[in-house]
Coordinates of C-alpha atoms and ligand atoms in Angstrom, one line a residue:
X1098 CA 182.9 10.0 70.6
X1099 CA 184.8 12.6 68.7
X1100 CA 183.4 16.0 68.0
X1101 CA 181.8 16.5 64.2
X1102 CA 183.3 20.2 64.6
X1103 CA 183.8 23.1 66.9
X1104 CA 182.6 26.3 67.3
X1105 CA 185.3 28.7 66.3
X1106 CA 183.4 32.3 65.8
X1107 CA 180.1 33.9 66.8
X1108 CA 179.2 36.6 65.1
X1109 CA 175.9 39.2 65.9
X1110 CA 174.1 42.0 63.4
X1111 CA 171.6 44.6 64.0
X1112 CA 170.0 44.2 60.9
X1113 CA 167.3 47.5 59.7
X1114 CA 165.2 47.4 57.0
X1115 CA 163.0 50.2 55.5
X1116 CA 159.7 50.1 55.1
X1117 CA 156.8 52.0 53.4
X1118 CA 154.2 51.4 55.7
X1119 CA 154.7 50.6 59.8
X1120 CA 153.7 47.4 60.7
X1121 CA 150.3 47.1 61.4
X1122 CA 149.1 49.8 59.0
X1123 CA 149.3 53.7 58.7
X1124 CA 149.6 55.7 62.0
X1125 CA 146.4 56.5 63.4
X1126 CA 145.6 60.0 64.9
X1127 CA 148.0 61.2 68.1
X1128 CA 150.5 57.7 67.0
X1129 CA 154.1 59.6 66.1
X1130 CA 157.4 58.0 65.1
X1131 CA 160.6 59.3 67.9
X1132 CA 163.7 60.1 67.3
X1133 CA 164.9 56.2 67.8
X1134 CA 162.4 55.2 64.9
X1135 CA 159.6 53.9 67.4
X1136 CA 156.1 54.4 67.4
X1137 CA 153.6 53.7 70.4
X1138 CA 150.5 52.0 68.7
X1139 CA 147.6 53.4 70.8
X1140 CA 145.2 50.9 70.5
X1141 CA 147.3 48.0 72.3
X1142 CA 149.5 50.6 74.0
X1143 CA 153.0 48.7 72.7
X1144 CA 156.1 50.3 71.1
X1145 CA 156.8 49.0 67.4
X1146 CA 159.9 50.0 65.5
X1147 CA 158.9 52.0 62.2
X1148 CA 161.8 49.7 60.2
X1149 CA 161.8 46.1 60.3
X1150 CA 164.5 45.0 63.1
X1151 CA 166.1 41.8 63.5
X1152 CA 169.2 40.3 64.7
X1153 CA 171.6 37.6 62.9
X1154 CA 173.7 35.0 64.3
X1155 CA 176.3 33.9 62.4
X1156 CA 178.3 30.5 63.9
X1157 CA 181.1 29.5 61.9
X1158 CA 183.4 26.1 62.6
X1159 CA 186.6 25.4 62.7
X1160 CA 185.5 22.9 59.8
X1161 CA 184.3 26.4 57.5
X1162 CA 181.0 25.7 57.7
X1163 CA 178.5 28.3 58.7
X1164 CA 175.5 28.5 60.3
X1165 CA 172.5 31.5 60.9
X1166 CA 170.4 32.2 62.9
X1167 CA 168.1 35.1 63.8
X1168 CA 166.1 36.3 66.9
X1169 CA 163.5 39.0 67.7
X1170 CA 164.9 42.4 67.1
X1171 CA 162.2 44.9 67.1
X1172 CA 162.7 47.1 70.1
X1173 CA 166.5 47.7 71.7
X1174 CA 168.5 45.0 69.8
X1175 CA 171.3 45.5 71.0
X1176 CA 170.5 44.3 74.2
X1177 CA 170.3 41.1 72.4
X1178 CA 173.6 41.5 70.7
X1179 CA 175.3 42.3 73.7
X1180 CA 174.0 39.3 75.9
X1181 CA 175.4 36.9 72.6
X1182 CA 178.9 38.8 72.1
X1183 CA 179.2 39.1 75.9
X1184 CA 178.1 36.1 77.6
X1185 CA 176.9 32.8 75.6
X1186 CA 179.7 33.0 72.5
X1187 CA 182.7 33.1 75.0
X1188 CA 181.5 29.8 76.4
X1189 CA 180.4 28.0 73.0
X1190 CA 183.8 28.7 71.6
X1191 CA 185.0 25.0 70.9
X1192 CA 182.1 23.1 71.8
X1193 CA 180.4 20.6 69.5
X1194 CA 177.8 22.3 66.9
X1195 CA 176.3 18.4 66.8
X1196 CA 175.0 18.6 70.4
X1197 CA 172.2 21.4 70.1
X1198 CA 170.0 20.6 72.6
X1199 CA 172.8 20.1 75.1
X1200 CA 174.3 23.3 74.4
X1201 CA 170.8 24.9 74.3
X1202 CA 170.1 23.5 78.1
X1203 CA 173.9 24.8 78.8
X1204 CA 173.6 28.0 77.9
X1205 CA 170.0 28.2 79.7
X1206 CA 171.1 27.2 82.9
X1207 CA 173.8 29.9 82.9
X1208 CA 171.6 32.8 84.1
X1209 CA 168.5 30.4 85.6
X1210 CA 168.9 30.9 89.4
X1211 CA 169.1 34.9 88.8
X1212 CA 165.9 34.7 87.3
X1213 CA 167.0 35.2 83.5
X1214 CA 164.4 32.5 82.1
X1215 CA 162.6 34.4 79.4
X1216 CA 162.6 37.6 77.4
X1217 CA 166.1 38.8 76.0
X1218 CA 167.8 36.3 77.2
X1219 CA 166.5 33.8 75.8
X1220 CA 165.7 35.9 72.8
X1221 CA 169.3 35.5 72.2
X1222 CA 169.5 32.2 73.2
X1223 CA 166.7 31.3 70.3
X1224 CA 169.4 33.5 67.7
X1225 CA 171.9 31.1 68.9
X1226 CA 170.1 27.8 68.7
X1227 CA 168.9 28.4 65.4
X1228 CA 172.5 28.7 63.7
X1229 CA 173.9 25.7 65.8
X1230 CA 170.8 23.8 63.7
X1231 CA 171.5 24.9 60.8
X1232 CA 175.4 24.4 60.6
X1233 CA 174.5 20.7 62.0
X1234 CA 172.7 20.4 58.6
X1235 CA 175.2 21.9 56.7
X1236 CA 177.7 19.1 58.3
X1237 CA 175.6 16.6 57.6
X1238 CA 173.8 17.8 54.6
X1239 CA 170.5 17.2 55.5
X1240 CA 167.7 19.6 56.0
X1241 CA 166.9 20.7 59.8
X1242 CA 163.6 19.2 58.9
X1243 CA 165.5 15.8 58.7
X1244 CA 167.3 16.1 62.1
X1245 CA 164.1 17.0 63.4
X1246 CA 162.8 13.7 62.8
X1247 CA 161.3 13.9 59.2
X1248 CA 159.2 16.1 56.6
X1249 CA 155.8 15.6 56.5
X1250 CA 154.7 17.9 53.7
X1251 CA 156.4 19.8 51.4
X1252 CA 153.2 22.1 51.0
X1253 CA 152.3 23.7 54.3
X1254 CA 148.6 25.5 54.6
X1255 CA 149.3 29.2 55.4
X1256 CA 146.7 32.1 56.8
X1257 CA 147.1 35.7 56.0
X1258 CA 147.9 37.2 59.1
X1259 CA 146.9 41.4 58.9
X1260 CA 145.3 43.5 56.6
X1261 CA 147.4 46.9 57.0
X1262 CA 145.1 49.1 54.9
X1263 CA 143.4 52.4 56.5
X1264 CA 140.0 52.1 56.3
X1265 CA 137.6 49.0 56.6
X1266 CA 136.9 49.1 53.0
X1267 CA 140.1 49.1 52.1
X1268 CA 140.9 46.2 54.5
X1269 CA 137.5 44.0 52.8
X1270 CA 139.1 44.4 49.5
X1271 CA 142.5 43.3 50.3
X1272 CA 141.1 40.3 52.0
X1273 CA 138.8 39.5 48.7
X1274 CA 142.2 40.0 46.8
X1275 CA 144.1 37.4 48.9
X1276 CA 140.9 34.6 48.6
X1277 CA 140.8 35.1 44.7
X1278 CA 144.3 34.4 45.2
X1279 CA 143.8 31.0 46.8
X1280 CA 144.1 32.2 50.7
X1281 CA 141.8 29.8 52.8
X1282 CA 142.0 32.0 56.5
X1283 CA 143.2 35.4 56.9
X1284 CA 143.3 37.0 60.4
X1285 CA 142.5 40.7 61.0
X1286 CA 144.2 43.2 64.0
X1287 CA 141.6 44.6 66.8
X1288 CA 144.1 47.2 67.5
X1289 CA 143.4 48.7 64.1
X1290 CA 139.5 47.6 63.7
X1291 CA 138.8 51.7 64.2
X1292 CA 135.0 51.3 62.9
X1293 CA 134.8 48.4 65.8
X1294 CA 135.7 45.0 66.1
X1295 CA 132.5 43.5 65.6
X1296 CA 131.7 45.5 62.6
X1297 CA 135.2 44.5 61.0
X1298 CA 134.3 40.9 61.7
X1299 CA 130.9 41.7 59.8
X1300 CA 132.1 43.1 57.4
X1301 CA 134.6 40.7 56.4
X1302 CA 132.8 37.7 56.7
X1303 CA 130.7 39.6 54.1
X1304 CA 133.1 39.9 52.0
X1305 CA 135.0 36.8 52.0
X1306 CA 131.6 34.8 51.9
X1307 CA 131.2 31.8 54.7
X1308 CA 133.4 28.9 53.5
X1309 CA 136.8 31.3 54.4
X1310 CA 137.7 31.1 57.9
X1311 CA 138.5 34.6 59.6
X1312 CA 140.5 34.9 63.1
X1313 CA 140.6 38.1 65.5
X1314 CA 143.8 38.9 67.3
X1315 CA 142.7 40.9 70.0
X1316 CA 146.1 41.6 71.1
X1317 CA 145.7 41.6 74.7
X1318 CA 143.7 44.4 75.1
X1319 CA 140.4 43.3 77.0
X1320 CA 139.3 42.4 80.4
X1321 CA 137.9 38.6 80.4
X1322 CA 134.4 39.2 80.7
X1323 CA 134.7 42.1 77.9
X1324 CA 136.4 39.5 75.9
X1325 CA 133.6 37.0 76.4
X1326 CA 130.8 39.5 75.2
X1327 CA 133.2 40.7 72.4
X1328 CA 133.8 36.7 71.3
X1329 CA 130.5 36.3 71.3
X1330 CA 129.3 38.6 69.0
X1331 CA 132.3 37.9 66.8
X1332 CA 131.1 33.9 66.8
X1333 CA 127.5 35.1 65.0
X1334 CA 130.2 35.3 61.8
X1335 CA 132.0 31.7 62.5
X1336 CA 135.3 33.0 64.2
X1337 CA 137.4 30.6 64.1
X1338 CA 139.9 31.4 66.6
X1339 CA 140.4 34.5 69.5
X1340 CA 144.0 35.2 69.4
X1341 CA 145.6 37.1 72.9
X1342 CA 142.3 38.0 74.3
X1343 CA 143.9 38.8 77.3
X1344 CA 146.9 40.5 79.0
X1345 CA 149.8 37.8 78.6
X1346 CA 150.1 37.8 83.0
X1347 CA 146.4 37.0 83.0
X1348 CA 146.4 33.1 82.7
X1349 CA 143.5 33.5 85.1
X1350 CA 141.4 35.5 82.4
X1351 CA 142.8 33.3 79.6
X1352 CA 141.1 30.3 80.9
X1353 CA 137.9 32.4 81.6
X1354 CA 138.0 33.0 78.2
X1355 CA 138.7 29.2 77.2
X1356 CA 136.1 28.1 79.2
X1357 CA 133.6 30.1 77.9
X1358 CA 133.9 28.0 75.1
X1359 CA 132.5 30.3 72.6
X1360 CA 135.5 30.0 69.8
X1361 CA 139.3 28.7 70.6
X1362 CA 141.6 30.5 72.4
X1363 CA 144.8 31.2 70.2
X1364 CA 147.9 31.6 72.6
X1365 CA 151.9 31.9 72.8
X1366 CA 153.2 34.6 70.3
X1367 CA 154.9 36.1 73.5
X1368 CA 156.0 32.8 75.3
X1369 CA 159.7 31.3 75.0
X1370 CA 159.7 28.1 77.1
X1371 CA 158.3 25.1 78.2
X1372 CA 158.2 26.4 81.8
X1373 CA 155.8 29.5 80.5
X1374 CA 153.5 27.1 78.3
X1375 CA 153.4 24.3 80.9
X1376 CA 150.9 25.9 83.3
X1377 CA 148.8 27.0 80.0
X1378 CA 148.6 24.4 78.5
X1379 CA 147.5 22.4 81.9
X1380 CA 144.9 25.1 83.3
X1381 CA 143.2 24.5 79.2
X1382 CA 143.8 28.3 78.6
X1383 CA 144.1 28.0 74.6
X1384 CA 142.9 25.9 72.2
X1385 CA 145.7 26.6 70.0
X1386 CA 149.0 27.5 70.1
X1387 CA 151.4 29.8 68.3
X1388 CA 155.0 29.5 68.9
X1389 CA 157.7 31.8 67.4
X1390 CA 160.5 30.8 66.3
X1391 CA 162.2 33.7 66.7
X1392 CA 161.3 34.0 70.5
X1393 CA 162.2 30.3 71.0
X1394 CA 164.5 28.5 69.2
X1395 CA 164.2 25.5 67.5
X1396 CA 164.9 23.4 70.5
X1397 CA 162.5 25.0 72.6
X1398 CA 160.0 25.3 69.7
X1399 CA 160.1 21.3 69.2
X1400 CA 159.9 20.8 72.9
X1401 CA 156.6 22.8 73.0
X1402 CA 155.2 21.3 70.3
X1403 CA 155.9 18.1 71.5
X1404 CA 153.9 19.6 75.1
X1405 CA 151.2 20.2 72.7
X1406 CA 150.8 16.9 71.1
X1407 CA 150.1 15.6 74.8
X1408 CA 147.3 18.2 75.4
X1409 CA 145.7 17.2 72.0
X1410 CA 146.4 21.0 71.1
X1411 CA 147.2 21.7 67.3
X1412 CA 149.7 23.9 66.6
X1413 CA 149.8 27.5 64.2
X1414 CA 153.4 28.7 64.3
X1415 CA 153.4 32.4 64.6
X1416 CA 155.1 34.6 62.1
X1417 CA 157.0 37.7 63.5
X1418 CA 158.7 40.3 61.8
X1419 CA 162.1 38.0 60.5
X1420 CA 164.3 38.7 57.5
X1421 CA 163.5 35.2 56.5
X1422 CA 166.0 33.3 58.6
X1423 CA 163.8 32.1 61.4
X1424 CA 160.9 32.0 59.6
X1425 CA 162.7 29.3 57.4
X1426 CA 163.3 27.9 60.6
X1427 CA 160.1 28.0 61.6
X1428 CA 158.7 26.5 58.3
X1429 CA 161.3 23.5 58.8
X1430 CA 160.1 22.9 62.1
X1431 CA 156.3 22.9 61.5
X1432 CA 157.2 20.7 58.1
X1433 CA 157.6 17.7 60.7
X1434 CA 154.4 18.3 63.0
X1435 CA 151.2 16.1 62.4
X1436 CA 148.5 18.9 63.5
X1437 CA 149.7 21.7 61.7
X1438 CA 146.1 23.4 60.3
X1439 CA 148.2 26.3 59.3
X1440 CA 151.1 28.2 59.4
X1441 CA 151.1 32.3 59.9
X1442 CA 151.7 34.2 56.9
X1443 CA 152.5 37.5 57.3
X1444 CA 152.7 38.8 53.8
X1445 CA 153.8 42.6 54.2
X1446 CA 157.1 40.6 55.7
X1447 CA 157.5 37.4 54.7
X1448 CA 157.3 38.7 50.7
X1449 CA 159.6 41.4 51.6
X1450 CA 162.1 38.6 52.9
X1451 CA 162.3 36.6 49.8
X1452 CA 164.9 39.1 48.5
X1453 CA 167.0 39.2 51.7
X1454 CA 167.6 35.6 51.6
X1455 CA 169.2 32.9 49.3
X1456 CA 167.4 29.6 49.3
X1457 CA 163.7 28.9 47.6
X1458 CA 160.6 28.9 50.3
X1459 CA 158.1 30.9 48.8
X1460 CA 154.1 31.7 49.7
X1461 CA 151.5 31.7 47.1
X1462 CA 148.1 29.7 46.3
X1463 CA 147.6 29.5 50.4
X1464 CA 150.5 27.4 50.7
X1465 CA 154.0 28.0 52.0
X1466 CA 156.6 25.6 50.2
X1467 CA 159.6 24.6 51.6
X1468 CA 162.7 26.0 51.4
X1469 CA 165.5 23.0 49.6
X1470 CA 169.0 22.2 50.6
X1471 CA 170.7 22.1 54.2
X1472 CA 170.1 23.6 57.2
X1473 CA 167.3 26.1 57.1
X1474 CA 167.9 26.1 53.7
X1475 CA 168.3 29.8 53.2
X1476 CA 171.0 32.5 53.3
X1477 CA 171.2 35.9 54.3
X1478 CA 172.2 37.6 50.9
X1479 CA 174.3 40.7 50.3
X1480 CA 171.6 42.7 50.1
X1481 CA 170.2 42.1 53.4
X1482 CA 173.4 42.9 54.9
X1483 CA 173.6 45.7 53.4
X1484 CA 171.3 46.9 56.3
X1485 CA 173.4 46.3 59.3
X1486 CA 173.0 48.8 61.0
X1487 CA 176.0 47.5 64.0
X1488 CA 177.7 44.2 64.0
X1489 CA 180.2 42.0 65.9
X1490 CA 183.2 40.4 64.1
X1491 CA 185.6 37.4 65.3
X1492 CA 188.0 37.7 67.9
Ligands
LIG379 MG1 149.4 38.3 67.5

């Protein structure tokens, strides 16, 4: 069979956008930004960039046609960069944009046996997958949706995901403004709940009123049996899922947690593979899962969605910070799934994005709708890259 194209240029951006307000809300007291732009967020102990970083893959053919992509860039991205420019785009020069998953399972098994199966790596790998996707759509004019077997919905059911305000009151009335505007679920950050988790739960499930579901991510910060008493307190006000209750090593704790049974266990923000959500999926540690694009590429995304459909496990993609590239992506991808309850939506970004990109996906009304045309269906425009802050060009 004769190739459709071939790969003639790779091309990587650091990509850093201002913003007003660091993600997850105002710093707290002793939380500083350093001279790189990071801040350490006391309450889950992680490093967050103050700017919203990403990184862009742009894969052009020898036919013209161009395809993006975008990975996880929040901490270091050139690390990222580097592993594309140095080591995967040297050996996809020429190949076959029409064989994704084969080149995705190439470029994997290039650093396996040394133990590079997850993080960066595949970070990069995601970047790269994405925009081999997309310019298959863009060759054969279809959406990635449509490669990926078919568009269920054009309408998908989206939960706010954080409430960065600084004080719980604050944080009730923003979550009463997004249900008058239609919002079904919103989720709220432990790592910020500074009254208390439990009152935050309380206080918001007054607020919304009980038909509005309202999920905890307890970002990894408890012990199993802490999280067990926390969950059930939080389950007197209907939680309807525990996101990372747990340390992300501690499958052991996870499934405590699972098996307590007290409210689902919401996993996978943090996981690339099948080969991390394989055991997790078969010891029962989550109830739901949360893939992100960003971390895993459509192939991989599919794949572990497909995983889930054989544990009976419904699916909530997760929404990271993206410029709107592979959150298109990810909104293609979950377009095809059958249990889909909801889609992340994380508003301080996603709303941000809508300028950066060309293309029409949109969230308002509690729904995300798709975005139209080839490919992901959106763009990076000018003024997103505008904000590259380093980039690679063709050789
Ligand atoms: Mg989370």
């Amino acid at each position: 069979m004769s190739a459709l194209d071939a790969i003639r240029c790779i091309e990587t951006f650091v990509i850093s956008l201002p913003r007003e307000v660091p993600y997850l809300g105002p710093l707290r007291p002793g939380e500083s930004i350093n001279a790189r732009g990071y801040l350490v967020r006391l309450g889950n102990k992680t490093i967050y960039p103050s700017t919203d970083m990403s990184v862009l893959v742009k894969i052009t053919g020898e036919s013209g046609l161009v395809g993006w992509g975008e990975t996880y860039g929040v901490a270091a991205p050139e690390a990222v960069t580097s592993i594309i420019d140095d080591l995967l785009a040297p050996v996809l020069l020429g190949r076959d944009p029409a064989t994704p998953r084969v080149l995705h399972e190439d470029l994997y098994d290039l650093m396996r046996v040394r133990g590079f199966f997850g993080g960066y790596y595949v970070d990069a790998l995601a970047g790269v997958d994405i925009a081999i996707w997309d310019l298959l759509g863009q060759l054969l004019n279809v959406p990635l949706s449509t490669l990926l077997g078919g568009r269920r919905r054009e309408a998908l059911p989206a939960y706010v995901s954080g409430l960065p305000r600084a004080t719980l009151r604050e944080r009730c009335d923003l979550a009463m403004e997004w249900v008058a505007r239609g919002f079904r679920a919103i989720k709220f950050a432990a790592v910020v709940s500074d009254d208390g988790v439990v009152q935050e739960m309380a206080a918001l499930r007054e607020a919304v009123g009980p038909d509005i579901q309202i999920m905890a991510d307890l970002h990894w910060k408890f012990s199993a049996p802490d999280a067990i008493r926390l969950i059930r307190r939080l389950s007197e006000y209907d939680l309807a899922f525990a996101e990372a209750p747990c340390q992300p090593e501690d499958l052991e704790g996870q499934v405590m947690v699972a098996r307590a049974g007290l409210a689902p266990v919401a996993l996978g923000e943090e996981l690339r593979t099948v080969f991390e959500y394989r055991p997790r999926f078969e010891a029962r540690a989550m109830g739901v899962i949360q893939p992100e694009m960003g971390h895993t590429g459509v192939t991989e995304f599919m794949q572990i969605c497909d995983m889930a459909r054989t544990f009976h496990i419904p699916v909530m993609p997760h929404a990271s910070i993206s410029c709107g590239i592979f959150m298109a992506a990810s909104l293609q991808a979950a377009s095809t799934l059958q249990t889909m309850p909801f889609h992340e939506y994380q508003h301080s970004i996603f709303d941000k994005s809508l300028a950066l990109v060309t293309g029409t996906m949109a969230c308002a009304d509690g729904f995300y709708t798709m975005p139209q045309g080839p490919g992901l269906g959106v763009k990076p425009s000018d003024a997103l890259l505008a904000h590259v802050r380093s980039q690679t060009r063709c050789a």
